[in-house]
């Protein structure tokens, strides 16, 4: 388990599939997270996907829950890639509890994924993809230090038109340079406690 602020990142268990069935079939949630809102999945398809995840050692998949109540609020993923001999963490998340959008949890999840990437898994860079209309995600990613780089033109067809896909990335040294501020912003007065447990670099 990985704990960050109010959030715990734990493995996704087979028992979680019932909740995933609800989230993965939510038109609006999937429209933002994967730009293919009609991608409905039934229980048997989800179980088949789950069996594939279990075998996939490159990808870490987490249920994100509130530590206090143990209520799951969403999922997060981190895929270890080494294209071009540079260790890269491809990260993604969605908050399935839509009433919690826009309350800062997304930023907390993204910084937690960066902590895992750079402070635990020794990655050199991290990247994320998002669709043109997902302004909330772009703001959250940029607030955590991701920079928008490439644009894949007309990559998604949703709600009657084509949209571009945006690629975001952040390098290890860029993250380390802003880490202190990001931990303070996302953890508040718990930043020092976290730093004591997880930061071996002086001044982190
Ligand atoms: C994207 C997501 C993870 C972000 O998490 P979140 O908790 O909602 O985001 P945060 O509250 O941390 O930050 C959102 C930022 O967007 C801003 N925002 C909120 N609603 C917005 C909107 N409709 N348009 C533009 N910006 C918006 C907020 O003010 C905040 O910016 P600020 O920190 O400068 O104030 C979450 O909204 C989500 O799960 N969305 C659906 C799935 C998805 O898009 N997944 C990501 C795919 S790349």
mmCIF file of C-alpha atoms and ligand atoms in Angstrom:
data_model
loop_
_atom_site.group_PDB
_atom_site.id
_atom_site.type_symbol
_atom_site.label_atom_id
_atom_site.label_comp_id
_atom_site.label_asym_id
_atom_site.label_seq_id
_atom_site.Cartn_x
_atom_site.Cartn_y
_atom_site.Cartn_z
ATOM 1 C CA UNK A 1 0.000 0.000 0.000
ATOM 2 C CA UNK A 2 1.142 3.554 -0.672
ATOM 3 C CA UNK A 3 -0.305 6.361 1.408
ATOM 4 C CA UNK A 4 -0.257 9.996 0.412
ATOM 5 C CA UNK A 5 -2.203 12.635 2.337
ATOM 6 C CA UNK A 6 -5.778 11.467 2.733
ATOM 7 C CA UNK A 7 -5.365 8.775 0.101
ATOM 8 C CA UNK A 8 -4.339 5.128 0.097
ATOM 9 C CA UNK A 9 -3.283 3.354 -3.094
ATOM 10 C CA UNK A 10 -3.986 -0.354 -2.853
ATOM 11 C CA UNK A 11 -4.154 -3.192 -5.384
ATOM 12 C CA UNK A 12 -7.435 -3.672 -7.236
ATOM 13 C CA UNK A 13 -9.070 -6.882 -6.020
ATOM 14 C CA UNK A 14 -11.590 -9.062 -7.857
ATOM 15 C CA UNK A 15 -14.233 -7.865 -5.355
ATOM 16 C CA UNK A 16 -13.719 -4.309 -6.677
ATOM 17 C CA UNK A 17 -15.050 -5.297 -10.109
ATOM 18 C CA UNK A 18 -18.624 -4.547 -9.050
ATOM 19 C CA UNK A 19 -17.656 -0.929 -8.442
ATOM 20 C CA UNK A 20 -15.557 -0.837 -11.616
ATOM 21 C CA UNK A 21 -18.619 -2.054 -13.526
ATOM 22 C CA UNK A 22 -20.422 1.090 -12.403
ATOM 23 C CA UNK A 23 -17.517 3.439 -13.173
ATOM 24 C CA UNK A 24 -16.408 1.872 -16.462
ATOM 25 C CA UNK A 25 -19.968 2.181 -17.827
ATOM 26 C CA UNK A 26 -20.371 5.832 -16.841
ATOM 27 C CA UNK A 27 -20.674 7.739 -20.129
ATOM 28 C CA UNK A 28 -19.320 11.051 -18.816
ATOM 29 C CA UNK A 29 -16.449 9.559 -16.808
ATOM 30 C CA UNK A 30 -15.204 7.455 -19.718
ATOM 31 C CA UNK A 31 -15.735 10.317 -22.156
ATOM 32 C CA UNK A 32 -13.161 12.308 -20.178
ATOM 33 C CA UNK A 33 -10.817 9.533 -19.160
ATOM 34 C CA UNK A 34 -10.590 7.509 -22.385
ATOM 35 C CA UNK A 35 -12.404 9.566 -25.035
ATOM 36 C CA UNK A 36 -14.593 6.603 -25.962
ATOM 37 C CA UNK A 37 -17.759 6.920 -23.910
ATOM 38 C CA UNK A 38 -19.567 4.090 -25.725
ATOM 39 C CA UNK A 39 -17.012 1.597 -24.480
ATOM 40 C CA UNK A 40 -19.496 -0.250 -22.259
ATOM 41 C CA UNK A 41 -18.259 -3.423 -20.585
ATOM 42 C CA UNK A 42 -20.211 -6.220 -18.957
ATOM 43 C CA UNK A 43 -19.090 -8.225 -15.935
ATOM 44 C CA UNK A 44 -17.654 -11.085 -18.000
ATOM 45 C CA UNK A 45 -15.547 -8.630 -20.068
ATOM 46 C CA UNK A 46 -14.304 -6.927 -16.919
ATOM 47 C CA UNK A 47 -13.308 -10.276 -15.417
ATOM 48 C CA UNK A 48 -11.401 -11.112 -18.597
ATOM 49 C CA UNK A 49 -9.591 -7.735 -18.434
ATOM 50 C CA UNK A 50 -8.837 -8.331 -14.767
ATOM 51 C CA UNK A 51 -7.207 -11.680 -15.603
ATOM 52 C CA UNK A 52 -4.989 -9.851 -18.130
ATOM 53 C CA UNK A 53 -4.038 -7.178 -15.569
ATOM 54 C CA UNK A 54 -2.963 -9.868 -13.116
ATOM 55 C CA UNK A 55 -0.444 -11.198 -15.669
ATOM 56 C CA UNK A 56 0.829 -7.746 -16.718
ATOM 57 C CA UNK A 57 3.959 -6.971 -14.722
ATOM 58 C CA UNK A 58 4.665 -3.642 -16.441
ATOM 59 C CA UNK A 59 1.559 -1.945 -15.108
ATOM 60 C CA UNK A 60 0.706 -1.062 -11.522
ATOM 61 C CA UNK A 61 -3.034 -0.545 -11.043
ATOM 62 C CA UNK A 62 -4.445 0.938 -7.885
ATOM 63 C CA UNK A 63 -7.761 1.441 -6.220
ATOM 64 C CA UNK A 64 -7.540 4.869 -4.611
ATOM 65 C CA UNK A 65 -9.408 5.082 -1.341
ATOM 66 C CA UNK A 66 -9.865 7.609 1.446
ATOM 67 C CA UNK A 67 -7.750 6.446 4.371
ATOM 68 C CA UNK A 68 -10.254 7.554 7.031
ATOM 69 C CA UNK A 69 -13.363 5.867 5.661
ATOM 70 C CA UNK A 70 -11.745 3.265 3.356
ATOM 71 C CA UNK A 71 -14.193 4.477 0.678
ATOM 72 C CA UNK A 72 -12.859 3.905 -2.854
ATOM 73 C CA UNK A 73 -12.961 7.127 -4.882
ATOM 74 C CA UNK A 74 -11.222 6.164 -8.124
ATOM 75 C CA UNK A 75 -8.415 4.324 -9.820
ATOM 76 C CA UNK A 76 -4.858 5.141 -10.846
ATOM 77 C CA UNK A 77 -2.343 3.393 -13.048
ATOM 78 C CA UNK A 78 1.372 3.577 -13.690
ATOM 79 C CA UNK A 79 2.918 1.758 -16.648
ATOM 80 C CA UNK A 80 6.673 1.222 -16.729
ATOM 81 C CA UNK A 81 8.075 1.683 -20.236
ATOM 82 C CA UNK A 82 11.606 1.859 -21.550
ATOM 83 C CA UNK A 83 11.186 3.119 -25.099
ATOM 84 C CA UNK A 84 14.518 4.546 -26.324
ATOM 85 C CA UNK A 85 16.361 3.222 -23.249
ATOM 86 C CA UNK A 86 14.856 5.857 -20.943
ATOM 87 C CA UNK A 87 12.758 4.653 -18.043
ATOM 88 C CA UNK A 88 9.333 6.245 -18.362
ATOM 89 C CA UNK A 89 6.232 6.053 -16.190
ATOM 90 C CA UNK A 90 3.043 6.463 -18.192
ATOM 91 C CA UNK A 91 0.437 7.532 -15.647
ATOM 92 C CA UNK A 92 -3.330 7.931 -15.609
ATOM 93 C CA UNK A 93 -6.225 8.228 -13.216
ATOM 94 C CA UNK A 94 -9.926 8.787 -12.863
ATOM 95 C CA UNK A 95 -12.045 9.765 -9.906
ATOM 96 C CA UNK A 96 -15.108 7.514 -10.185
ATOM 97 C CA UNK A 97 -16.990 9.432 -7.483
ATOM 98 C CA UNK A 98 -17.893 12.378 -9.681
ATOM 99 C CA UNK A 99 -19.131 14.483 -6.769
ATOM 100 C CA UNK A 100 -15.459 14.685 -5.721
ATOM 101 C CA UNK A 101 -14.236 16.254 -8.979
ATOM 102 C CA UNK A 102 -12.652 19.677 -8.629
ATOM 103 C CA UNK A 103 -11.824 19.314 -4.943
ATOM 104 C CA UNK A 104 -8.064 18.796 -5.246
ATOM 105 C CA UNK A 105 -7.995 14.984 -5.067
ATOM 106 C CA UNK A 106 -6.807 14.742 -8.670
ATOM 107 C CA UNK A 107 -3.742 16.834 -7.958
ATOM 108 C CA UNK A 108 -3.052 14.735 -4.894
ATOM 109 C CA UNK A 109 -3.304 11.525 -6.957
ATOM 110 C CA UNK A 110 -1.005 12.919 -9.670
ATOM 111 C CA UNK A 111 1.671 14.012 -7.177
ATOM 112 C CA UNK A 112 1.423 10.580 -5.507
ATOM 113 C CA UNK A 113 2.010 8.935 -8.913
ATOM 114 C CA UNK A 114 5.044 11.200 -9.420
ATOM 115 C CA UNK A 115 6.360 10.276 -5.980
ATOM 116 C CA UNK A 116 6.041 6.596 -6.882
ATOM 117 C CA UNK A 117 7.663 7.192 -10.273
ATOM 118 C CA UNK A 118 10.658 9.232 -9.176
ATOM 119 C CA UNK A 119 11.160 8.502 -5.493
ATOM 120 C CA UNK A 120 10.422 4.776 -5.514
ATOM 121 C CA UNK A 121 10.725 3.386 -9.042
ATOM 122 C CA UNK A 122 13.693 5.502 -10.192
ATOM 123 C CA UNK A 123 12.021 6.629 -13.434
ATOM 124 C CA UNK A 124 13.628 9.302 -15.651
ATOM 125 C CA UNK A 125 10.436 10.831 -16.959
ATOM 126 C CA UNK A 126 6.685 10.544 -16.655
ATOM 127 C CA UNK A 127 4.026 11.092 -19.290
ATOM 128 C CA UNK A 128 0.258 11.311 -19.606
ATOM 129 C CA UNK A 129 -2.300 11.667 -22.388
ATOM 130 C CA UNK A 130 -5.499 13.643 -22.426
ATOM 131 C CA UNK A 131 -8.142 14.676 -24.924
ATOM 132 C CA UNK A 132 -8.508 18.295 -26.078
ATOM 133 C CA UNK A 133 -11.778 18.982 -24.225
ATOM 134 C CA UNK A 134 -10.570 17.696 -20.832
ATOM 135 C CA UNK A 135 -9.672 21.101 -19.368
ATOM 136 C CA UNK A 136 -9.936 19.890 -15.783
ATOM 137 C CA UNK A 137 -7.305 17.205 -16.374
ATOM 138 C CA UNK A 138 -4.999 19.637 -18.207
ATOM 139 C CA UNK A 139 -5.170 22.065 -15.306
ATOM 140 C CA UNK A 140 -4.493 19.327 -12.767
ATOM 141 C CA UNK A 141 -1.538 17.938 -14.769
ATOM 142 C CA UNK A 142 -0.010 21.374 -15.357
ATOM 143 C CA UNK A 143 -0.450 22.286 -11.683
ATOM 144 C CA UNK A 144 1.728 19.237 -10.908
ATOM 145 C CA UNK A 145 4.498 20.315 -13.274
ATOM 146 C CA UNK A 146 3.584 18.415 -16.441
ATOM 147 C CA UNK A 147 4.235 20.317 -19.653
ATOM 148 C CA UNK A 148 2.070 19.993 -22.723
ATOM 149 C CA UNK A 149 4.215 18.787 -25.576
ATOM 150 C CA UNK A 150 2.933 17.043 -28.655
ATOM 151 C CA UNK A 151 -0.503 17.164 -30.180
ATOM 152 C CA UNK A 152 -1.959 14.191 -32.018
ATOM 153 C CA UNK A 153 -4.395 15.803 -34.392
ATOM 154 C CA UNK A 154 -8.017 14.627 -34.677
ATOM 155 C CA UNK A 155 -7.348 11.502 -32.641
ATOM 156 C CA UNK A 156 -10.775 11.032 -31.028
ATOM 157 C CA UNK A 157 -14.348 11.214 -32.303
ATOM 158 C CA UNK A 158 -16.776 12.113 -29.503
ATOM 159 C CA UNK A 159 -20.155 13.890 -29.506
ATOM 160 C CA UNK A 160 -20.243 14.481 -33.224
ATOM 161 C CA UNK A 161 -16.757 15.798 -33.947
ATOM 162 C CA UNK A 162 -13.064 15.003 -33.896
ATOM 163 C CA UNK A 163 -10.783 16.203 -31.099
ATOM 164 C CA UNK A 164 -7.018 16.390 -30.747
ATOM 165 C CA UNK A 165 -5.077 14.303 -28.239
ATOM 166 C CA UNK A 166 -2.536 16.105 -26.002
ATOM 167 C CA UNK A 167 0.652 14.586 -24.701
ATOM 168 C CA UNK A 168 2.080 15.830 -21.388
ATOM 169 C CA UNK A 169 5.392 14.985 -19.779
ATOM 170 C CA UNK A 170 7.702 15.854 -16.913
ATOM 171 C CA UNK A 171 11.365 15.013 -16.448
ATOM 172 C CA UNK A 172 12.805 13.686 -13.218
ATOM 173 C CA UNK A 173 14.904 16.816 -12.547
ATOM 174 C CA UNK A 174 11.942 19.089 -13.260
ATOM 175 C CA UNK A 175 9.915 17.213 -10.663
ATOM 176 C CA UNK A 176 12.695 17.239 -8.082
ATOM 177 C CA UNK A 177 13.103 20.998 -8.537
ATOM 178 C CA UNK A 178 9.455 21.665 -7.687
ATOM 179 C CA UNK A 179 8.851 18.746 -5.367
ATOM 180 C CA UNK A 180 9.036 20.647 -2.105
ATOM 181 C CA UNK A 181 6.371 23.116 -3.199
ATOM 182 C CA UNK A 182 4.141 20.406 -4.638
ATOM 183 C CA UNK A 183 4.292 18.344 -1.447
ATOM 184 C CA UNK A 184 3.414 21.438 0.572
ATOM 185 C CA UNK A 185 0.533 22.304 -1.759
ATOM 186 C CA UNK A 186 -0.963 18.822 -1.761
ATOM 187 C CA UNK A 187 -0.216 17.678 1.791
ATOM 188 C CA UNK A 188 -0.344 20.978 3.683
ATOM 189 C CA UNK A 189 0.981 20.628 7.221
ATOM 190 C CA UNK A 190 1.453 16.866 6.688
ATOM 191 C CA UNK A 191 4.222 17.546 4.141
ATOM 192 C CA UNK A 192 6.999 17.499 6.741
ATOM 193 C CA UNK A 193 5.771 14.208 8.230
ATOM 194 C CA UNK A 194 5.681 12.667 4.740
ATOM 195 C CA UNK A 195 9.125 14.059 3.954
ATOM 196 C CA UNK A 196 10.579 12.558 7.101
ATOM 197 C CA UNK A 197 9.320 9.116 6.092
ATOM 198 C CA UNK A 198 10.019 9.243 2.378
ATOM 199 C CA UNK A 199 12.630 11.859 1.543
ATOM 200 C CA UNK A 200 16.246 10.961 1.970
ATOM 201 C CA UNK A 201 17.506 13.935 -0.034
ATOM 202 C CA UNK A 202 18.193 16.885 2.269
ATOM 203 C CA UNK A 203 15.708 19.681 1.637
ATOM 204 C CA UNK A 204 13.804 17.315 -0.719
HETATM 205 C C1 LIG B 1 -9.112 14.747 -14.188
HETATM 206 C C2 LIG B 1 -9.326 14.474 -12.708
HETATM 207 C C3 LIG B 1 -8.511 13.260 -12.276
HETATM 208 C C4 LIG B 1 -8.807 15.721 -11.958
HETATM 209 O O1 LIG B 1 -9.073 15.548 -10.598
HETATM 210 P P1 LIG B 1 -9.856 16.675 -9.775
HETATM 211 O O2 LIG B 1 -9.832 16.298 -8.351
HETATM 212 O O3 LIG B 1 -11.185 16.906 -10.405
HETATM 213 O O4 LIG B 1 -8.915 17.911 -10.070
HETATM 214 P P2 LIG B 1 -8.360 19.015 -9.072
HETATM 215 O O5 LIG B 1 -9.482 19.512 -8.216
HETATM 216 O O6 LIG B 1 -7.150 18.517 -8.380
HETATM 217 O O7 LIG B 1 -7.861 20.125 -10.112
HETATM 218 C C5 LIG B 1 -8.720 20.480 -11.159
HETATM 219 C C6 LIG B 1 -8.343 21.848 -11.677
HETATM 220 O O8 LIG B 1 -9.233 22.123 -12.756
HETATM 221 C C7 LIG B 1 -10.043 23.256 -12.448
HETATM 222 N N1 LIG B 1 -11.380 22.927 -12.963
HETATM 223 C C8 LIG B 1 -12.405 22.342 -12.342
HETATM 224 N N2 LIG B 1 -13.438 22.213 -13.193
HETATM 225 C C9 LIG B 1 -13.029 22.717 -14.383
HETATM 226 C C10 LIG B 1 -13.636 22.869 -15.649
HETATM 227 N N3 LIG B 1 -14.880 22.452 -15.892
HETATM 228 N N4 LIG B 1 -12.889 23.438 -16.645
HETATM 229 C C11 LIG B 1 -11.649 23.855 -16.439
HETATM 230 N N5 LIG B 1 -11.011 23.745 -15.244
HETATM 231 C C12 LIG B 1 -11.702 23.180 -14.229
HETATM 232 C C13 LIG B 1 -10.007 23.397 -10.955
HETATM 233 O O9 LIG B 1 -10.234 24.726 -10.549
HETATM 234 C C14 LIG B 1 -8.556 22.926 -10.675
HETATM 235 O O10 LIG B 1 -7.635 23.947 -11.008
HETATM 236 P P3 LIG B 1 -6.924 24.797 -9.859
HETATM 237 O O11 LIG B 1 -6.174 23.798 -9.056
HETATM 238 O O12 LIG B 1 -6.041 25.729 -10.616
HETATM 239 O O13 LIG B 1 -8.007 25.454 -9.075
HETATM 240 C C15 LIG B 1 -10.848 14.262 -12.366
HETATM 241 O O14 LIG B 1 -11.557 15.455 -12.617
HETATM 242 C C16 LIG B 1 -11.438 13.114 -13.137
HETATM 243 O O15 LIG B 1 -11.354 11.989 -12.711
HETATM 244 N N6 LIG B 1 -12.068 13.432 -14.300
HETATM 245 C C17 LIG B 1 -12.678 12.425 -15.151
HETATM 246 C C18 LIG B 1 -11.692 11.425 -15.714
HETATM 247 C C19 LIG B 1 -10.473 12.066 -16.302
HETATM 248 O O16 LIG B 1 -10.551 13.091 -16.927
HETATM 249 N N7 LIG B 1 -9.317 11.447 -16.104
HETATM 250 C C20 LIG B 1 -8.041 11.972 -16.566
HETATM 251 C C21 LIG B 1 -7.768 11.591 -17.962
HETATM 252 S S1 LIG B 1 -6.229 12.304 -18.529
#
